[in-house]
């Protein structure tokens, strides 16, 4: 760290001397500025391999599609070193901001852009606030949900900028967060209380698991509930957000009744498997196709 600081100090000194004697020439400035920027941007073996957080088929959801209010939301990060443990999204007049609570205090500031841009920026820095337990919290603007957003983070220990990509997940929002007509629900589809079937597509995990399709659906008091029957009996609960749904233990395969907050969009769920040495939650998505809804034969 001391070596890095000394190198940066030397570069700044060279830059200053170059400016004093260059008579306004820009070529020397550009070379030194480029070297200073390189010293501030993490790359190569200084970073961990990023993961892809933008799922195929995602379409941006903008603030105008949401009702004013504050909602808990899930944030996916391209780096395991930048983990958001809690996040609240505030929507007002079509604009969105989020308070992100981190897993620690390893980052002192953020910049909504790439690390290269952050190292060259003269403004726009978002300073860390100290949250409960000493962890860092940041208030950031959110351009859209379900879209990759560049966000660089400045490491307290390494004193370098690190590239991150964040996705604020619309499928983690409650149904009441969406403006009328934005998502297809049992009510908007005109489904009366009763029994139906609809095709459902499961994605995620290792690809070995599957669910029964069409799924049985019951509409009660305007809300749709689906029976999810897995190809395995190794799941003991499903989770949507913070709500868990338990298996009754009946039948040969794990089955659960869960609410369907929306049709025609991927809904994130977690299923806990006991097939491994220790119970383990696996993330999946379910897609209920409204075009396949049929009344069930009783």
PDB file of C-alpha atoms in Angstrom:
ATOM      1  CA  UNK A   1       0.000   0.000   0.000  1.00  0.00           C
ATOM      2  CA  UNK A   2       2.831   2.400   0.906  1.00  0.00           C
ATOM      3  CA  UNK A   3       4.503   1.550  -2.392  1.00  0.00           C
ATOM      4  CA  UNK A   4       1.300   2.404  -4.287  1.00  0.00           C
ATOM      5  CA  UNK A   5       0.987   5.756  -2.502  1.00  0.00           C
ATOM      6  CA  UNK A   6       4.616   6.581  -3.255  1.00  0.00           C
ATOM      7  CA  UNK A   7       4.117   5.692  -6.918  1.00  0.00           C
ATOM      8  CA  UNK A   8       1.049   7.910  -7.182  1.00  0.00           C
ATOM      9  CA  UNK A   9       2.859  10.786  -5.456  1.00  0.00           C
ATOM     10  CA  UNK A  10       5.747  10.436  -7.887  1.00  0.00           C
ATOM     11  CA  UNK A  11       3.404  10.426 -10.862  1.00  0.00           C
ATOM     12  CA  UNK A  12       1.647  13.543  -9.609  1.00  0.00           C
ATOM     13  CA  UNK A  13       5.014  15.282  -9.183  1.00  0.00           C
ATOM     14  CA  UNK A  14       6.101  14.305 -12.700  1.00  0.00           C
ATOM     15  CA  UNK A  15       2.789  15.567 -14.006  1.00  0.00           C
ATOM     16  CA  UNK A  16       3.214  18.915 -12.252  1.00  0.00           C
ATOM     17  CA  UNK A  17       6.795  19.375 -13.489  1.00  0.00           C
ATOM     18  CA  UNK A  18       5.768  18.380 -16.994  1.00  0.00           C
ATOM     19  CA  UNK A  19       3.019  20.998 -17.007  1.00  0.00           C
ATOM     20  CA  UNK A  20       5.420  23.692 -15.797  1.00  0.00           C
ATOM     21  CA  UNK A  21       7.814  23.153 -18.671  1.00  0.00           C
ATOM     22  CA  UNK A  22       5.658  21.913 -21.488  1.00  0.00           C
ATOM     23  CA  UNK A  23       4.381  25.303 -22.607  1.00  0.00           C
ATOM     24  CA  UNK A  24       0.810  24.021 -22.771  1.00  0.00           C
ATOM     25  CA  UNK A  25       1.550  20.831 -24.743  1.00  0.00           C
ATOM     26  CA  UNK A  26      -0.996  18.090 -24.011  1.00  0.00           C
ATOM     27  CA  UNK A  27       0.878  14.930 -25.059  1.00  0.00           C
ATOM     28  CA  UNK A  28       2.894  14.684 -21.815  1.00  0.00           C
ATOM     29  CA  UNK A  29      -0.172  15.349 -19.686  1.00  0.00           C
ATOM     30  CA  UNK A  30      -2.142  12.640 -21.423  1.00  0.00           C
ATOM     31  CA  UNK A  31       0.539  10.008 -20.867  1.00  0.00           C
ATOM     32  CA  UNK A  32       0.914  10.797 -17.158  1.00  0.00           C
ATOM     33  CA  UNK A  33      -2.833  11.025 -16.596  1.00  0.00           C
ATOM     34  CA  UNK A  34      -3.239   7.645 -18.255  1.00  0.00           C
ATOM     35  CA  UNK A  35      -0.631   6.133 -15.923  1.00  0.00           C
ATOM     36  CA  UNK A  36      -2.292   7.659 -12.854  1.00  0.00           C
ATOM     37  CA  UNK A  37      -5.658   6.252 -13.943  1.00  0.00           C
ATOM     38  CA  UNK A  38      -4.127   2.809 -14.482  1.00  0.00           C
ATOM     39  CA  UNK A  39      -2.780   2.843 -10.930  1.00  0.00           C
ATOM     40  CA  UNK A  40      -6.293   3.461  -9.586  1.00  0.00           C
ATOM     41  CA  UNK A  41      -8.165   0.794 -11.577  1.00  0.00           C
ATOM     42  CA  UNK A  42      -8.067  -2.844 -10.485  1.00  0.00           C
ATOM     43  CA  UNK A  43      -7.437  -5.389 -13.206  1.00  0.00           C
ATOM     44  CA  UNK A  44      -6.048  -8.845 -13.893  1.00  0.00           C
ATOM     45  CA  UNK A  45      -5.174 -10.879 -10.811  1.00  0.00           C
ATOM     46  CA  UNK A  46      -6.366  -8.043  -8.551  1.00  0.00           C
ATOM     47  CA  UNK A  47      -9.983  -8.951  -9.343  1.00  0.00           C
ATOM     48  CA  UNK A  48     -12.178 -12.024  -9.040  1.00  0.00           C
ATOM     49  CA  UNK A  49     -13.956 -13.441 -12.069  1.00  0.00           C
ATOM     50  CA  UNK A  50     -17.274 -11.605 -12.550  1.00  0.00           C
ATOM     51  CA  UNK A  51     -20.537 -13.473 -12.878  1.00  0.00           C
ATOM     52  CA  UNK A  52     -23.297 -12.636 -15.314  1.00  0.00           C
ATOM     53  CA  UNK A  53     -26.265 -11.069 -13.534  1.00  0.00           C
ATOM     54  CA  UNK A  54     -28.298  -9.923 -16.533  1.00  0.00           C
ATOM     55  CA  UNK A  55     -30.588 -12.804 -17.444  1.00  0.00           C
ATOM     56  CA  UNK A  56     -31.624 -13.585 -20.991  1.00  0.00           C
ATOM     57  CA  UNK A  57     -34.972 -12.047 -21.813  1.00  0.00           C
ATOM     58  CA  UNK A  58     -34.788  -9.321 -19.162  1.00  0.00           C
ATOM     59  CA  UNK A  59     -36.414  -6.063 -20.193  1.00  0.00           C
ATOM     60  CA  UNK A  60     -35.807  -2.807 -18.307  1.00  0.00           C
ATOM     61  CA  UNK A  61     -38.529  -1.675 -15.897  1.00  0.00           C
ATOM     62  CA  UNK A  62     -38.532   2.098 -15.414  1.00  0.00           C
ATOM     63  CA  UNK A  63     -39.859   4.132 -12.539  1.00  0.00           C
ATOM     64  CA  UNK A  64     -42.990   5.162 -14.430  1.00  0.00           C
ATOM     65  CA  UNK A  65     -44.111   1.523 -14.266  1.00  0.00           C
ATOM     66  CA  UNK A  66     -44.134   1.583 -10.460  1.00  0.00           C
ATOM     67  CA  UNK A  67     -46.295   3.271  -7.863  1.00  0.00           C
ATOM     68  CA  UNK A  68     -44.748   5.842  -5.539  1.00  0.00           C
ATOM     69  CA  UNK A  69     -43.532   4.196  -2.351  1.00  0.00           C
ATOM     70  CA  UNK A  70     -40.654   2.386  -0.680  1.00  0.00           C
ATOM     71  CA  UNK A  71     -40.126  -1.339  -1.232  1.00  0.00           C
ATOM     72  CA  UNK A  72     -37.620  -4.030  -0.286  1.00  0.00           C
ATOM     73  CA  UNK A  73     -35.807  -5.225  -3.400  1.00  0.00           C
ATOM     74  CA  UNK A  74     -33.180  -7.817  -4.273  1.00  0.00           C
ATOM     75  CA  UNK A  75     -29.927  -6.611  -5.829  1.00  0.00           C
ATOM     76  CA  UNK A  76     -27.692  -9.008  -7.772  1.00  0.00           C
ATOM     77  CA  UNK A  77     -23.993  -8.144  -8.064  1.00  0.00           C
ATOM     78  CA  UNK A  78     -21.499  -9.383 -10.626  1.00  0.00           C
ATOM     79  CA  UNK A  79     -18.908  -9.803  -7.855  1.00  0.00           C
ATOM     80  CA  UNK A  80     -18.998 -12.008  -4.775  1.00  0.00           C
ATOM     81  CA  UNK A  81     -16.801  -9.363  -3.112  1.00  0.00           C
ATOM     82  CA  UNK A  82     -19.555  -6.749  -3.432  1.00  0.00           C
ATOM     83  CA  UNK A  83     -22.581  -8.208  -1.672  1.00  0.00           C
ATOM     84  CA  UNK A  84     -25.751  -6.250  -0.939  1.00  0.00           C
ATOM     85  CA  UNK A  85     -27.487  -7.777   2.078  1.00  0.00           C
ATOM     86  CA  UNK A  86     -30.486  -5.435   2.179  1.00  0.00           C
ATOM     87  CA  UNK A  87     -31.876  -2.809  -0.141  1.00  0.00           C
ATOM     88  CA  UNK A  88     -34.877  -0.487  -0.088  1.00  0.00           C
ATOM     89  CA  UNK A  89     -36.098   1.120  -3.302  1.00  0.00           C
ATOM     90  CA  UNK A  90     -37.907   4.452  -3.195  1.00  0.00           C
ATOM     91  CA  UNK A  91     -40.042   5.509  -6.152  1.00  0.00           C
ATOM     92  CA  UNK A  92     -41.291   9.072  -6.483  1.00  0.00           C
ATOM     93  CA  UNK A  93     -42.675  10.723  -9.607  1.00  0.00           C
ATOM     94  CA  UNK A  94     -41.021   8.134 -11.842  1.00  0.00           C
ATOM     95  CA  UNK A  95     -37.563   8.520 -10.296  1.00  0.00           C
ATOM     96  CA  UNK A  96     -35.922   5.693  -8.324  1.00  0.00           C
ATOM     97  CA  UNK A  97     -33.265   5.704  -5.618  1.00  0.00           C
ATOM     98  CA  UNK A  98     -32.024   2.840  -3.474  1.00  0.00           C
ATOM     99  CA  UNK A  99     -30.398   2.483  -0.078  1.00  0.00           C
ATOM    100  CA  UNK A 100     -28.008  -0.468  -0.265  1.00  0.00           C
ATOM    101  CA  UNK A 101     -26.650  -2.086   2.891  1.00  0.00           C
ATOM    102  CA  UNK A 102     -23.399  -3.954   2.293  1.00  0.00           C
ATOM    103  CA  UNK A 103     -22.051  -7.071   3.985  1.00  0.00           C
ATOM    104  CA  UNK A 104     -19.102  -5.119   5.412  1.00  0.00           C
ATOM    105  CA  UNK A 105     -17.243  -1.817   5.295  1.00  0.00           C
ATOM    106  CA  UNK A 106     -14.646  -2.632   2.650  1.00  0.00           C
ATOM    107  CA  UNK A 107     -15.707   0.148   0.256  1.00  0.00           C
ATOM    108  CA  UNK A 108     -15.549   3.851   1.042  1.00  0.00           C
ATOM    109  CA  UNK A 109     -17.290   5.271  -2.028  1.00  0.00           C
ATOM    110  CA  UNK A 110     -19.128   4.348  -5.198  1.00  0.00           C
ATOM    111  CA  UNK A 111     -19.407   5.840  -8.663  1.00  0.00           C
ATOM    112  CA  UNK A 112     -22.265   5.032 -11.036  1.00  0.00           C
ATOM    113  CA  UNK A 113     -20.100   4.167 -14.008  1.00  0.00           C
ATOM    114  CA  UNK A 114     -17.049   2.115 -14.854  1.00  0.00           C
ATOM    115  CA  UNK A 115     -13.857   2.055 -12.776  1.00  0.00           C
ATOM    116  CA  UNK A 116     -12.054   3.832 -15.611  1.00  0.00           C
ATOM    117  CA  UNK A 117     -14.632   6.616 -15.523  1.00  0.00           C
ATOM    118  CA  UNK A 118     -14.486   6.795 -11.725  1.00  0.00           C
ATOM    119  CA  UNK A 119     -10.694   7.199 -11.711  1.00  0.00           C
ATOM    120  CA  UNK A 120     -11.006  10.180 -14.061  1.00  0.00           C
ATOM    121  CA  UNK A 121     -14.133  11.768 -12.565  1.00  0.00           C
ATOM    122  CA  UNK A 122     -14.010  15.047 -10.670  1.00  0.00           C
ATOM    123  CA  UNK A 123     -17.521  14.709  -9.199  1.00  0.00           C
ATOM    124  CA  UNK A 124     -20.346  12.240  -8.745  1.00  0.00           C
ATOM    125  CA  UNK A 125     -18.786  10.250  -5.910  1.00  0.00           C
ATOM    126  CA  UNK A 126     -21.203   8.577  -3.495  1.00  0.00           C
ATOM    127  CA  UNK A 127     -19.680   8.429  -0.030  1.00  0.00           C
ATOM    128  CA  UNK A 128     -20.356   5.535   2.328  1.00  0.00           C
ATOM    129  CA  UNK A 129     -22.636   6.013   5.325  1.00  0.00           C
ATOM    130  CA  UNK A 130     -22.130   3.868   8.422  1.00  0.00           C
ATOM    131  CA  UNK A 131     -25.012   1.524   9.123  1.00  0.00           C
ATOM    132  CA  UNK A 132     -25.888  -0.698  12.043  1.00  0.00           C
ATOM    133  CA  UNK A 133     -22.989  -2.947  13.010  1.00  0.00           C
ATOM    134  CA  UNK A 134     -20.465  -0.715  11.235  1.00  0.00           C
ATOM    135  CA  UNK A 135     -21.343  -1.874   7.721  1.00  0.00           C
ATOM    136  CA  UNK A 136     -21.408   0.548   4.802  1.00  0.00           C
ATOM    137  CA  UNK A 137     -24.611   1.925   3.290  1.00  0.00           C
ATOM    138  CA  UNK A 138     -24.944   3.805   0.010  1.00  0.00           C
ATOM    139  CA  UNK A 139     -27.767   5.834  -1.513  1.00  0.00           C
ATOM    140  CA  UNK A 140     -27.641   5.397  -5.293  1.00  0.00           C
ATOM    141  CA  UNK A 141     -29.812   6.444  -8.246  1.00  0.00           C
ATOM    142  CA  UNK A 142     -31.442   3.573 -10.135  1.00  0.00           C
ATOM    143  CA  UNK A 143     -31.956   4.133 -13.852  1.00  0.00           C
ATOM    144  CA  UNK A 144     -34.055   1.000 -14.330  1.00  0.00           C
ATOM    145  CA  UNK A 145     -34.773  -2.400 -12.856  1.00  0.00           C
ATOM    146  CA  UNK A 146     -33.889  -5.641 -14.672  1.00  0.00           C
ATOM    147  CA  UNK A 147     -30.994  -3.917 -16.422  1.00  0.00           C
ATOM    148  CA  UNK A 148     -27.248  -4.118 -15.886  1.00  0.00           C
ATOM    149  CA  UNK A 149     -26.018  -0.921 -14.209  1.00  0.00           C
ATOM    150  CA  UNK A 150     -22.307  -0.087 -14.037  1.00  0.00           C
ATOM    151  CA  UNK A 151     -21.229   0.722 -10.484  1.00  0.00           C
ATOM    152  CA  UNK A 152     -17.568   1.003  -9.498  1.00  0.00           C
ATOM    153  CA  UNK A 153     -16.493   0.627  -5.878  1.00  0.00           C
ATOM    154  CA  UNK A 154     -13.402   2.092  -4.191  1.00  0.00           C
ATOM    155  CA  UNK A 155     -11.644  -0.394  -1.910  1.00  0.00           C
ATOM    156  CA  UNK A 156     -10.676   0.864   1.520  1.00  0.00           C
ATOM    157  CA  UNK A 157      -7.737  -1.537   1.757  1.00  0.00           C
ATOM    158  CA  UNK A 158      -6.451  -1.597  -1.822  1.00  0.00           C
ATOM    159  CA  UNK A 159      -7.264   2.063  -2.619  1.00  0.00           C
ATOM    160  CA  UNK A 160      -8.380   1.093  -6.110  1.00  0.00           C
ATOM    161  CA  UNK A 161     -11.585   1.211  -8.144  1.00  0.00           C
ATOM    162  CA  UNK A 162     -13.290  -2.088  -8.949  1.00  0.00           C
ATOM    163  CA  UNK A 163     -15.810  -2.640 -11.746  1.00  0.00           C
ATOM    164  CA  UNK A 164     -19.189  -4.025 -10.677  1.00  0.00           C
ATOM    165  CA  UNK A 165     -22.493  -4.590 -12.480  1.00  0.00           C
ATOM    166  CA  UNK A 166     -25.722  -4.417 -10.464  1.00  0.00           C
ATOM    167  CA  UNK A 167     -29.218  -5.610 -11.334  1.00  0.00           C
ATOM    168  CA  UNK A 168     -32.159  -4.436  -9.237  1.00  0.00           C
ATOM    169  CA  UNK A 169     -34.668  -7.276  -9.579  1.00  0.00           C
ATOM    170  CA  UNK A 170     -38.264  -6.303 -10.344  1.00  0.00           C
ATOM    171  CA  UNK A 171     -39.417  -9.852  -9.649  1.00  0.00           C
ATOM    172  CA  UNK A 172     -38.559  -9.366  -5.980  1.00  0.00           C
ATOM    173  CA  UNK A 173     -41.058  -6.496  -5.636  1.00  0.00           C
ATOM    174  CA  UNK A 174     -44.556  -7.076  -4.254  1.00  0.00           C
ATOM    175  CA  UNK A 175     -47.407  -7.038  -6.733  1.00  0.00           C
ATOM    176  CA  UNK A 176     -48.809  -3.813  -5.282  1.00  0.00           C
ATOM    177  CA  UNK A 177     -45.619  -1.950  -6.265  1.00  0.00           C
ATOM    178  CA  UNK A 178     -46.550  -1.998  -9.958  1.00  0.00           C
ATOM    179  CA  UNK A 179     -48.750   0.554 -11.659  1.00  0.00           C
ATOM    180  CA  UNK A 180     -52.105  -0.662 -12.913  1.00  0.00           C
ATOM    181  CA  UNK A 181     -51.871  -2.627 -16.151  1.00  0.00           C
ATOM    182  CA  UNK A 182     -48.100  -3.127 -16.043  1.00  0.00           C
ATOM    183  CA  UNK A 183     -48.161  -6.798 -15.085  1.00  0.00           C
ATOM    184  CA  UNK A 184     -50.645  -9.543 -15.841  1.00  0.00           C
ATOM    185  CA  UNK A 185     -52.423 -10.778 -12.722  1.00  0.00           C
ATOM    186  CA  UNK A 186     -55.445 -12.970 -12.099  1.00  0.00           C
ATOM    187  CA  UNK A 187     -57.482  -9.795 -11.683  1.00  0.00           C
ATOM    188  CA  UNK A 188     -56.206  -8.049 -14.827  1.00  0.00           C
ATOM    189  CA  UNK A 189     -56.774 -11.243 -16.827  1.00  0.00           C
ATOM    190  CA  UNK A 190     -60.356 -11.371 -15.626  1.00  0.00           C
ATOM    191  CA  UNK A 191     -60.031 -14.760 -13.927  1.00  0.00           C
ATOM    192  CA  UNK A 192     -62.948 -15.464 -11.639  1.00  0.00           C
ATOM    193  CA  UNK A 193     -62.521 -17.485  -8.471  1.00  0.00           C
ATOM    194  CA  UNK A 194     -62.192 -21.122  -9.477  1.00  0.00           C
ATOM    195  CA  UNK A 195     -59.780 -23.758 -10.773  1.00  0.00           C
ATOM    196  CA  UNK A 196     -57.530 -23.522 -13.830  1.00  0.00           C
ATOM    197  CA  UNK A 197     -54.358 -24.929 -15.397  1.00  0.00           C
ATOM    198  CA  UNK A 198     -51.462 -23.093 -17.062  1.00  0.00           C
ATOM    199  CA  UNK A 199     -48.130 -24.066 -18.520  1.00  0.00           C
ATOM    200  CA  UNK A 200     -45.144 -23.204 -16.325  1.00  0.00           C
ATOM    201  CA  UNK A 201     -41.454 -23.092 -17.270  1.00  0.00           C
ATOM    202  CA  UNK A 202     -38.716 -23.682 -14.682  1.00  0.00           C
ATOM    203  CA  UNK A 203     -35.197 -22.290 -15.183  1.00  0.00           C
ATOM    204  CA  UNK A 204     -32.113 -22.242 -12.978  1.00  0.00           C
ATOM    205  CA  UNK A 205     -30.157 -24.625 -10.807  1.00  0.00           C
ATOM    206  CA  UNK A 206     -28.195 -27.423 -12.449  1.00  0.00           C
ATOM    207  CA  UNK A 207     -30.913 -28.031 -15.030  1.00  0.00           C
ATOM    208  CA  UNK A 208     -31.690 -31.508 -13.739  1.00  0.00           C
ATOM    209  CA  UNK A 209     -34.817 -30.568 -11.786  1.00  0.00           C
ATOM    210  CA  UNK A 210     -38.191 -29.988 -13.413  1.00  0.00           C
ATOM    211  CA  UNK A 211     -41.735 -29.161 -12.347  1.00  0.00           C
ATOM    212  CA  UNK A 212     -45.045 -30.531 -13.536  1.00  0.00           C
ATOM    213  CA  UNK A 213     -46.619 -28.561 -16.383  1.00  0.00           C
ATOM    214  CA  UNK A 214     -49.378 -27.562 -16.808  1.00  0.00           C
ATOM    215  CA  UNK A 215     -49.659 -26.554 -13.163  1.00  0.00           C
ATOM    216  CA  UNK A 216     -52.914 -26.569 -11.241  1.00  0.00           C
ATOM    217  CA  UNK A 217     -54.033 -23.059 -10.314  1.00  0.00           C
ATOM    218  CA  UNK A 218     -56.748 -21.900  -7.951  1.00  0.00           C
ATOM    219  CA  UNK A 219     -57.997 -18.324  -7.894  1.00  0.00           C
ATOM    220  CA  UNK A 220     -59.284 -17.246  -4.497  1.00  0.00           C
ATOM    221  CA  UNK A 221     -60.483 -13.730  -3.762  1.00  0.00           C
ATOM    222  CA  UNK A 222     -58.832 -12.501  -6.956  1.00  0.00           C
ATOM    223  CA  UNK A 223     -55.392 -14.001  -6.189  1.00  0.00           C
ATOM    224  CA  UNK A 224     -53.922 -16.971  -8.089  1.00  0.00           C
ATOM    225  CA  UNK A 225     -52.236 -19.840  -6.237  1.00  0.00           C
ATOM    226  CA  UNK A 226     -50.311 -22.552  -8.087  1.00  0.00           C
ATOM    227  CA  UNK A 227     -49.463 -26.070  -7.000  1.00  0.00           C
ATOM    228  CA  UNK A 228     -45.805 -26.665  -7.890  1.00  0.00           C
ATOM    229  CA  UNK A 229     -44.979 -30.365  -8.154  1.00  0.00           C
ATOM    230  CA  UNK A 230     -41.260 -31.134  -8.446  1.00  0.00           C
ATOM    231  CA  UNK A 231     -39.621 -34.088 -10.167  1.00  0.00           C
ATOM    232  CA  UNK A 232     -37.855 -34.865  -6.877  1.00  0.00           C
ATOM    233  CA  UNK A 233     -38.877 -35.408  -3.264  1.00  0.00           C
ATOM    234  CA  UNK A 234     -35.711 -33.741  -1.971  1.00  0.00           C
ATOM    235  CA  UNK A 235     -37.166 -30.240  -1.503  1.00  0.00           C
ATOM    236  CA  UNK A 236     -38.507 -29.393   1.937  1.00  0.00           C
ATOM    237  CA  UNK A 237     -39.567 -25.780   1.354  1.00  0.00           C
ATOM    238  CA  UNK A 238     -39.819 -23.057  -1.255  1.00  0.00           C
ATOM    239  CA  UNK A 239     -39.165 -19.378  -0.632  1.00  0.00           C
ATOM    240  CA  UNK A 240     -40.421 -16.231  -2.358  1.00  0.00           C
ATOM    241  CA  UNK A 241     -38.714 -13.169  -0.936  1.00  0.00           C
ATOM    242  CA  UNK A 242     -38.722 -13.711   2.811  1.00  0.00           C
ATOM    243  CA  UNK A 243     -41.833 -15.924   2.834  1.00  0.00           C
ATOM    244  CA  UNK A 244     -41.363 -19.703   3.118  1.00  0.00           C
ATOM    245  CA  UNK A 245     -43.824 -22.318   1.863  1.00  0.00           C
ATOM    246  CA  UNK A 246     -43.560 -25.789   3.389  1.00  0.00           C
ATOM    247  CA  UNK A 247     -44.175 -29.187   1.833  1.00  0.00           C
ATOM    248  CA  UNK A 248     -46.970 -31.139   3.468  1.00  0.00           C
ATOM    249  CA  UNK A 249     -44.982 -34.348   3.018  1.00  0.00           C
ATOM    250  CA  UNK A 250     -47.756 -36.016   1.056  1.00  0.00           C
ATOM    251  CA  UNK A 251     -47.184 -37.697  -2.296  1.00  0.00           C
ATOM    252  CA  UNK A 252     -44.041 -39.066  -3.907  1.00  0.00           C
ATOM    253  CA  UNK A 253     -42.692 -35.692  -5.072  1.00  0.00           C
ATOM    254  CA  UNK A 254     -42.216 -32.417  -3.266  1.00  0.00           C
ATOM    255  CA  UNK A 255     -45.188 -30.151  -3.884  1.00  0.00           C
ATOM    256  CA  UNK A 256     -46.005 -26.658  -2.678  1.00  0.00           C
ATOM    257  CA  UNK A 257     -48.797 -24.149  -3.063  1.00  0.00           C
ATOM    258  CA  UNK A 258     -47.447 -20.679  -3.801  1.00  0.00           C
ATOM    259  CA  UNK A 259     -49.037 -17.377  -4.861  1.00  0.00           C
ATOM    260  CA  UNK A 260     -48.591 -16.322  -8.489  1.00  0.00           C
ATOM    261  CA  UNK A 261     -47.880 -12.599  -8.283  1.00  0.00           C
ATOM    262  CA  UNK A 262     -47.665 -12.224 -12.067  1.00  0.00           C
ATOM    263  CA  UNK A 263     -48.086 -14.101 -15.309  1.00  0.00           C
ATOM    264  CA  UNK A 264     -45.885 -13.752 -18.411  1.00  0.00           C
ATOM    265  CA  UNK A 265     -42.755 -12.750 -16.510  1.00  0.00           C
ATOM    266  CA  UNK A 266     -40.051 -14.692 -14.710  1.00  0.00           C
ATOM    267  CA  UNK A 267     -40.643 -14.963 -10.975  1.00  0.00           C
ATOM    268  CA  UNK A 268     -37.647 -15.679  -8.746  1.00  0.00           C
ATOM    269  CA  UNK A 269     -38.089 -18.469  -6.225  1.00  0.00           C
ATOM    270  CA  UNK A 270     -35.760 -20.517  -4.047  1.00  0.00           C
ATOM    271  CA  UNK A 271     -36.134 -24.205  -3.247  1.00  0.00           C
ATOM    272  CA  UNK A 272     -34.304 -25.862  -0.363  1.00  0.00           C
ATOM    273  CA  UNK A 273     -32.862 -29.277  -1.186  1.00  0.00           C
ATOM    274  CA  UNK A 274     -31.850 -31.887   1.372  1.00  0.00           C
ATOM    275  CA  UNK A 275     -30.135 -34.090  -1.243  1.00  0.00           C
ATOM    276  CA  UNK A 276     -26.705 -32.671  -0.388  1.00  0.00           C
ATOM    277  CA  UNK A 277     -24.634 -33.201   2.744  1.00  0.00           C
ATOM    278  CA  UNK A 278     -26.295 -30.096   4.184  1.00  0.00           C
ATOM    279  CA  UNK A 279     -29.592 -28.405   3.208  1.00  0.00           C
ATOM    280  CA  UNK A 280     -28.991 -25.880   0.461  1.00  0.00           C
ATOM    281  CA  UNK A 281     -31.200 -23.225  -1.179  1.00  0.00           C
ATOM    282  CA  UNK A 282     -31.147 -23.128  -4.978  1.00  0.00           C
ATOM    283  CA  UNK A 283     -32.394 -20.163  -6.998  1.00  0.00           C
ATOM    284  CA  UNK A 284     -34.852 -20.767  -9.847  1.00  0.00           C
ATOM    285  CA  UNK A 285     -37.358 -18.816 -11.911  1.00  0.00           C
ATOM    286  CA  UNK A 286     -40.911 -19.800 -12.801  1.00  0.00           C
ATOM    287  CA  UNK A 287     -42.743 -18.434 -15.839  1.00  0.00           C
ATOM    288  CA  UNK A 288     -46.529 -18.867 -15.953  1.00  0.00           C
ATOM    289  CA  UNK A 289     -47.844 -18.444 -19.511  1.00  0.00           C
ATOM    290  CA  UNK A 290     -51.188 -16.628 -19.454  1.00  0.00           C
ATOM    291  CA  UNK A 291     -51.882 -17.691 -23.029  1.00  0.00           C
ATOM    292  CA  UNK A 292     -52.203 -21.303 -21.900  1.00  0.00           C
ATOM    293  CA  UNK A 293     -54.698 -20.757 -19.049  1.00  0.00           C
ATOM    294  CA  UNK A 294     -57.646 -23.162 -19.233  1.00  0.00           C
ATOM    295  CA  UNK A 295     -60.492 -23.883 -16.894  1.00  0.00           C
ATOM    296  CA  UNK A 296     -59.843 -27.116 -15.030  1.00  0.00           C
ATOM    297  CA  UNK A 297     -62.254 -29.985 -15.498  1.00  0.00           C
ATOM    298  CA  UNK A 298     -63.777 -30.827 -12.137  1.00  0.00           C
TER     299      UNK A 298
END
